[in-house]
Tab-separated table of C-alpha atoms and ligand atoms in Angstrom:
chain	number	residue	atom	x	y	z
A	1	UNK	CA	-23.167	12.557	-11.327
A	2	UNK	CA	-23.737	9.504	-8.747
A	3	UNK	CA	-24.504	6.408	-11.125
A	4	UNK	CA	-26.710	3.659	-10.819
A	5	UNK	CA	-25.210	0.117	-10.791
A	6	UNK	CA	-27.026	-3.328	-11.437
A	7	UNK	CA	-25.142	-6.702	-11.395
A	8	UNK	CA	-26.570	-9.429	-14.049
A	9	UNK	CA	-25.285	-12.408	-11.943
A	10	UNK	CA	-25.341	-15.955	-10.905
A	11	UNK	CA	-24.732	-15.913	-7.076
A	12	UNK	CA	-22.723	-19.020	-7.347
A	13	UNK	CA	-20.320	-17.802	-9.954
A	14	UNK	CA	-16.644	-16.350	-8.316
A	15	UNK	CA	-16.644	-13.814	-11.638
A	16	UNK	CA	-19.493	-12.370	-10.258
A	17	UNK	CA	-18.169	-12.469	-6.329
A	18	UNK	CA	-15.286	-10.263	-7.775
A	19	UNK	CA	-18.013	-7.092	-8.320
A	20	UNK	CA	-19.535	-7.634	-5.467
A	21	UNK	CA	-16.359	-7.529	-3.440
A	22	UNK	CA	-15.218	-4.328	-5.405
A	23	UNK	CA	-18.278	-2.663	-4.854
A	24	UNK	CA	-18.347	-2.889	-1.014
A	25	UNK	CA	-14.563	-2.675	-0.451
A	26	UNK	CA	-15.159	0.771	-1.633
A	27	UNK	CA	-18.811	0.974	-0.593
A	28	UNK	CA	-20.504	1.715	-3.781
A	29	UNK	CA	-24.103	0.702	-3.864
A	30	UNK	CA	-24.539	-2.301	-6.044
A	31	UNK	CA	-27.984	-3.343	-7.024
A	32	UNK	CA	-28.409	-7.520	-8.305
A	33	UNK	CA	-30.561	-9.563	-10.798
A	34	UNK	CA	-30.076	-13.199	-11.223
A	35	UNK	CA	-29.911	-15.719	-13.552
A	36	UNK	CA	-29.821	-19.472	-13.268
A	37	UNK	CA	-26.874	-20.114	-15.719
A	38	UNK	CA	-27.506	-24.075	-15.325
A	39	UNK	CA	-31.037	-23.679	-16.519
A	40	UNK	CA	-29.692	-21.219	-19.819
A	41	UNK	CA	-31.568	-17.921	-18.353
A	42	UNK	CA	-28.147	-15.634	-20.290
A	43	UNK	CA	-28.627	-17.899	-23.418
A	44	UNK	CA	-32.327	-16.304	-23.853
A	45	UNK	CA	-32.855	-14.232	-27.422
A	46	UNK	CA	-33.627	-11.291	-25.055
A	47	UNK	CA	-30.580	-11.771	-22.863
A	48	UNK	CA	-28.255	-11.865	-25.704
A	49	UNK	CA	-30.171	-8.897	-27.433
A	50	UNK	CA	-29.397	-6.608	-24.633
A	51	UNK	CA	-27.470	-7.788	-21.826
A	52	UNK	CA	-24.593	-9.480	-23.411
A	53	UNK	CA	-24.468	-10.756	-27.220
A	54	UNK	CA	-21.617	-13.632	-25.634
A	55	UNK	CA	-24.283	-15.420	-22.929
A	56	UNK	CA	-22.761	-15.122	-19.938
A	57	UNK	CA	-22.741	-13.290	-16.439
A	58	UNK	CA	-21.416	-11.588	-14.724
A	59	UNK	CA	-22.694	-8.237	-16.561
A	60	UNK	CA	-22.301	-4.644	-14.870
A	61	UNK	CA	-24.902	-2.211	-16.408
A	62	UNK	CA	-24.262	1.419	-15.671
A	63	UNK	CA	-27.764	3.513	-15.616
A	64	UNK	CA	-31.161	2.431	-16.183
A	65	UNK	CA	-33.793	2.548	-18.709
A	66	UNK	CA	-33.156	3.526	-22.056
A	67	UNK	CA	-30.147	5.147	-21.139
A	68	UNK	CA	-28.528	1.370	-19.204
A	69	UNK	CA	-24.508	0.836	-20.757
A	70	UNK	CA	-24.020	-2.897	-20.337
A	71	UNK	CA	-19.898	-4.200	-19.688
A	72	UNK	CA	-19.178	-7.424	-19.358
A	73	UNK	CA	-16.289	-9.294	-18.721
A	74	UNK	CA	-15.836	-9.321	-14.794
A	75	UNK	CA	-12.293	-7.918	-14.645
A	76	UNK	CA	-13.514	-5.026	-17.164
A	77	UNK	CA	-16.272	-4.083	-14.331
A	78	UNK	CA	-14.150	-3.726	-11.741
A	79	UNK	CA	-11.895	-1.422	-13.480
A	80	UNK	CA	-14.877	0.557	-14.029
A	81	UNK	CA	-16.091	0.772	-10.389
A	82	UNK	CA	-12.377	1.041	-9.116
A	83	UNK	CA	-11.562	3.967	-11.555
A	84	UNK	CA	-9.988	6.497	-9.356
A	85	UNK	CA	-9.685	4.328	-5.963
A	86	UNK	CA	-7.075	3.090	-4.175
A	87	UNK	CA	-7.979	-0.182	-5.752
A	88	UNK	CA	-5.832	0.565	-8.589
A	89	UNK	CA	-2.775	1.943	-8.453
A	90	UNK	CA	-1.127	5.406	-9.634
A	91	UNK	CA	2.267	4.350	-10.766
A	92	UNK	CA	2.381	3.219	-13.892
A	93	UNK	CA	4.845	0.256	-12.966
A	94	UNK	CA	2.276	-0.780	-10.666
A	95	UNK	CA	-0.583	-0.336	-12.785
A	96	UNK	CA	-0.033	-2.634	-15.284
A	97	UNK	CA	2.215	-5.283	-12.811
A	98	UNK	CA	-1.692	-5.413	-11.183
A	99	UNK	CA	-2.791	-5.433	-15.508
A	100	UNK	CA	-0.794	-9.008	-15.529
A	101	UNK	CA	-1.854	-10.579	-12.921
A	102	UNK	CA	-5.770	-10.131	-14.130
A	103	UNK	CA	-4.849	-11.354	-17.349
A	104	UNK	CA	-2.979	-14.680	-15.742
A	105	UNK	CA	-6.174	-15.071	-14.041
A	106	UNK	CA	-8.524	-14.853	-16.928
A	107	UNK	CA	-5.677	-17.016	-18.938
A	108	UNK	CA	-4.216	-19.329	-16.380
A	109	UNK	CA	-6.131	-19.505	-13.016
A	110	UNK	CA	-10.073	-18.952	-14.375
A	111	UNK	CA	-10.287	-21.443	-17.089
A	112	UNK	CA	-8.771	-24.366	-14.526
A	113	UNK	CA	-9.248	-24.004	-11.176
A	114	UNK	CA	-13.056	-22.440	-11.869
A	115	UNK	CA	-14.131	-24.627	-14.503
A	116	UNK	CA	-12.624	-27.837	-12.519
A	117	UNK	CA	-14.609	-26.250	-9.446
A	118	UNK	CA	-17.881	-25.738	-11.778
A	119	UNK	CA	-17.642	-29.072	-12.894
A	120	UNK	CA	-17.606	-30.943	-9.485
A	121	UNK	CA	-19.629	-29.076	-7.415
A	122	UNK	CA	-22.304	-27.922	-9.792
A	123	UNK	CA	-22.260	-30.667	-13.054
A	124	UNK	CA	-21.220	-33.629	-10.781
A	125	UNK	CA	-18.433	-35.521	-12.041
A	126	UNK	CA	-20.767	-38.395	-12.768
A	127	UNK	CA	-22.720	-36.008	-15.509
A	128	UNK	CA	-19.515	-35.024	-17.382
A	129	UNK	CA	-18.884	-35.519	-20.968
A	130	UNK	CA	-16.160	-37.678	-22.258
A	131	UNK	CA	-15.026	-34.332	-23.804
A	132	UNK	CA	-15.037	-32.583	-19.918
A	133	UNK	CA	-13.465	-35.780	-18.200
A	134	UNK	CA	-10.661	-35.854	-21.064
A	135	UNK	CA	-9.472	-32.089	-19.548
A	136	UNK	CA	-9.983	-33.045	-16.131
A	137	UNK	CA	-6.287	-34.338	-16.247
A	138	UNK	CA	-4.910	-31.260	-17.976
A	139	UNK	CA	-6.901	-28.916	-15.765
A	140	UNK	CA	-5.536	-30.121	-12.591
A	141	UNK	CA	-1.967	-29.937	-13.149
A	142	UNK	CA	-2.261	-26.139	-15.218
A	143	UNK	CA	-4.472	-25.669	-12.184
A	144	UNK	CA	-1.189	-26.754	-9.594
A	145	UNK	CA	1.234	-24.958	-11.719
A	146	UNK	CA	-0.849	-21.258	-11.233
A	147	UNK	CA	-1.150	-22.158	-7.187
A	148	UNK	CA	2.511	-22.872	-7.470
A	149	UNK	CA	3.143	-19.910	-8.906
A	150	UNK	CA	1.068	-17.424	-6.412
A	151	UNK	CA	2.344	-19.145	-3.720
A	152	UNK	CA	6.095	-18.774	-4.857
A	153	UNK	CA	4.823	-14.999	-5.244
A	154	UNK	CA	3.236	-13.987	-2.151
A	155	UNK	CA	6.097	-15.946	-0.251
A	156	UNK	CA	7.952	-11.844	-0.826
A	157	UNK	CA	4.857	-9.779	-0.448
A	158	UNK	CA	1.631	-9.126	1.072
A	159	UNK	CA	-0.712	-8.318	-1.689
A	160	UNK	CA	-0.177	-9.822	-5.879
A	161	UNK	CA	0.718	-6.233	-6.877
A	162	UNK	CA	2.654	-4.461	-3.603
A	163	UNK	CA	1.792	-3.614	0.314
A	164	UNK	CA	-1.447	-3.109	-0.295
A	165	UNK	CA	-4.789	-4.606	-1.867
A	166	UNK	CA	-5.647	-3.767	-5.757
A	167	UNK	CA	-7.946	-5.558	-8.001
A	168	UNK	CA	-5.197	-7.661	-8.912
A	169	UNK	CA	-5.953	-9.738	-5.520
A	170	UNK	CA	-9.753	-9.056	-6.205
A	171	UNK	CA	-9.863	-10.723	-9.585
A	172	UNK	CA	-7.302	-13.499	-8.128
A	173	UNK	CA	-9.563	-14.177	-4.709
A	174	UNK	CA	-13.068	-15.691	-5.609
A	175	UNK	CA	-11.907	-18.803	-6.972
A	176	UNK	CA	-8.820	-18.973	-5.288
A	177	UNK	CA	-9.943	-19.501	-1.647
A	178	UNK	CA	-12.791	-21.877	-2.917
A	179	UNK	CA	-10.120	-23.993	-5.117
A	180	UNK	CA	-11.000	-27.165	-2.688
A	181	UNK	CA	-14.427	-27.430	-4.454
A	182	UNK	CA	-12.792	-28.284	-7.296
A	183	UNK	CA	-10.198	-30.667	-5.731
A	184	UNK	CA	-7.335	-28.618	-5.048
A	185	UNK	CA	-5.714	-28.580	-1.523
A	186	UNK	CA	-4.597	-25.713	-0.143
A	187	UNK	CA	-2.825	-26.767	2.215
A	188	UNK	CA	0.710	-26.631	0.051
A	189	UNK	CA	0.317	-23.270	-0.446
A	190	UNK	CA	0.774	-21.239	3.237
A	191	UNK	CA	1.313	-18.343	1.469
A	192	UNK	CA	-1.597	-18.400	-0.320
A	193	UNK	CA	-3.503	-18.955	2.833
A	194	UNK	CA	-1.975	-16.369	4.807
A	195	UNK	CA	-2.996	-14.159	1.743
A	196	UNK	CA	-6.533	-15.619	1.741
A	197	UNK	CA	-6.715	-14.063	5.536
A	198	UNK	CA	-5.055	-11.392	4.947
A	199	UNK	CA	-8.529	-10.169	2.374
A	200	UNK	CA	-10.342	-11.436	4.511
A	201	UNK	CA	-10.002	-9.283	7.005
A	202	UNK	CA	-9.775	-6.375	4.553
A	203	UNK	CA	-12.823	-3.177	5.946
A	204	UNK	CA	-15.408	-3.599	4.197
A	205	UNK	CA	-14.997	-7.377	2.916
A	206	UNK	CA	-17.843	-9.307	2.103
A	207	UNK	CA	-18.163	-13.255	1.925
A	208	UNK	CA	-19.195	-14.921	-1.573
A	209	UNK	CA	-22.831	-15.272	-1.235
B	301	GSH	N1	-14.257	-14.059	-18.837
B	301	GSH	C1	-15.578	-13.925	-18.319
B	301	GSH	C2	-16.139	-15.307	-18.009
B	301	GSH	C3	-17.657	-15.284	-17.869
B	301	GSH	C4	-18.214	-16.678	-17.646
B	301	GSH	O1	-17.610	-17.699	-18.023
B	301	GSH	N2	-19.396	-16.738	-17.026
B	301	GSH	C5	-20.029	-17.992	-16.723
B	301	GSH	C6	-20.332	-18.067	-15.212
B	301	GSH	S1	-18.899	-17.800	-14.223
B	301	GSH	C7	-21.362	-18.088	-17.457
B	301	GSH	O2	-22.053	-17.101	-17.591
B	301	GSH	N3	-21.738	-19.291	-17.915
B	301	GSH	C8	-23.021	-19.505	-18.496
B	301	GSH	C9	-22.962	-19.905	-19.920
B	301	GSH	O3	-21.861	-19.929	-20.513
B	301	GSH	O4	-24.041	-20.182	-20.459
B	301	GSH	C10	-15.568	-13.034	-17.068
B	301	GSH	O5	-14.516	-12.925	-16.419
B	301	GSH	O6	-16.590	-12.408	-16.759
C-alpha cells in the first residue's frame, strides 16, 4: 500500500528541513502545510486537538481524512519514511551508533546551536528576554563544545555513522551548515565543512527552503 504523506511545517525551521531532505533523498512524495510558528498558528485549540497535543512542527501525518496518523518529533519521522532504506543501516552496531548521534542532536546540538540561530535571526537579539540573553552565554560555548566534537569525529570518517550517508547526518545537517546565523563560525571546523559538501552533493539533495 503506497501512503500518503503531509508535512505540518514552518519552512524556516531546520527540524522540518530534515523531512524534507529524507523524503527526496529517497524520492518519496512529500506533500506540505504551513504554519507561522512566530504568529502561534501550532498553539491553536484545533492544532493541539489534532495535529500535535505539544504545539510544535514539524508534524508528519501518514494518510488522510479520518483515517490521518499524526508523528511528531522530527527525528521520529524520518525513521518512519527511512524504514527499510539505505538511510538506516542493517547492522545492529551501526544502527544504534546512527541511534546516538540523533539523540546528541536532539540533546546537545538542537537546543544550542538552533535555538541561538532562532533567536538572532528570527527574535532579534534586541527583542530577547533577560531570561533568553542570560543563556546566550551558556548556549554558545555547549554550542562550540558539540562542533568540537563533530569535527574531532568526521576528522576519521566520511559520514557521522560509517562510509556512507544515514539519518544520523540527516538529523545532524539542517542546523549544522546554517550554524553562522546563529553566530557560530565554521571556519574551525574543516571537517565539518568538507562534510557539509560532501551532503551536499548527495543525488537527490535538496536545499532548505
Ligand atoms: N524535538 C522537536 C522540536 C520541535 C520544535 O521545537 N519545533 C519548533 C520549530 S523548530 C516549534 O514548533 N516552535 C513553535 C512553538 O514552540 O510554538 C523535533 O525535533 O521535532
Amino acid at each position: 500500500m503506497v501512503e500518503a504523506f503531509t508535512l505540518h511545517e514552518d519552512p524556516r525551521s531546520g527540524n522540518c528541513y530534515k523531512i524534507r531532505l529524507t523524503a527526496a533523498l529517497l524520492g518519496l512524495p512529500l506533500a506540505t502545510r504551513a504554519y507561522d510558528i512566530m504568529r502561534g498558528e501550532t498553539r491553536t485549540p484545533e492544532f493541539l486537538a489534532r495535529v500535535n497535543p505539544n504545539g510544535r512542527i514539524p508534524v508528519l501525518q501518514i494518510g488522510e481524512g479520518s483515517a490521518a496518523r499524526f508523528l511528531p518529533e522530527s527525528n521520529a519521522a524520518c525513521w518512519y519514511l527511512a524504514h527499510g532504506s539505505v538511510l538506516i543501516p542493517q547492522d545492529r552496531f551501526a544502527q544504534a551508533d546512527m541511534l546516538r548521534w540523533m539523540f546528541f542532536e536532539q540533546y546537545s546540538h538542537e537546543p544550542n546551536i538552533a535555538t541561538l540561530r532562532f533567536w538572532l535571526r528570527f527574535v532579534g537579539e534586541a527583542n530577547l528576554s533577560a531570561e533568553q540573553r542570560g543563556q546566550m552565554m551558556a548556549k554558545r560555548v555547549a554550542g562550540c563544545a558539540a562542533l568540537d566534537l563533530m569535527n574531532r569525529h568526521l576528522a576519521a570518517t566520511a559520514f557521522f555513522s560509517g562510509e556512507a550517508v544515514t539519518l544520523a547526518d540527516i538529523a545532524l545537517f539542517p542546523y549544522t551548515h546554517v550554524a553562522e546565523e546563529g553566530g557560530f563560525g565554521l571556519g574551525d571546523y574543516p571537517h565539518i565543512l568538507a562534510w557539509i559538501a560532501r551532503v551536499q552533493a548527495l543525488p537527490g539533495f535538496i536545499p532548505m527552503p
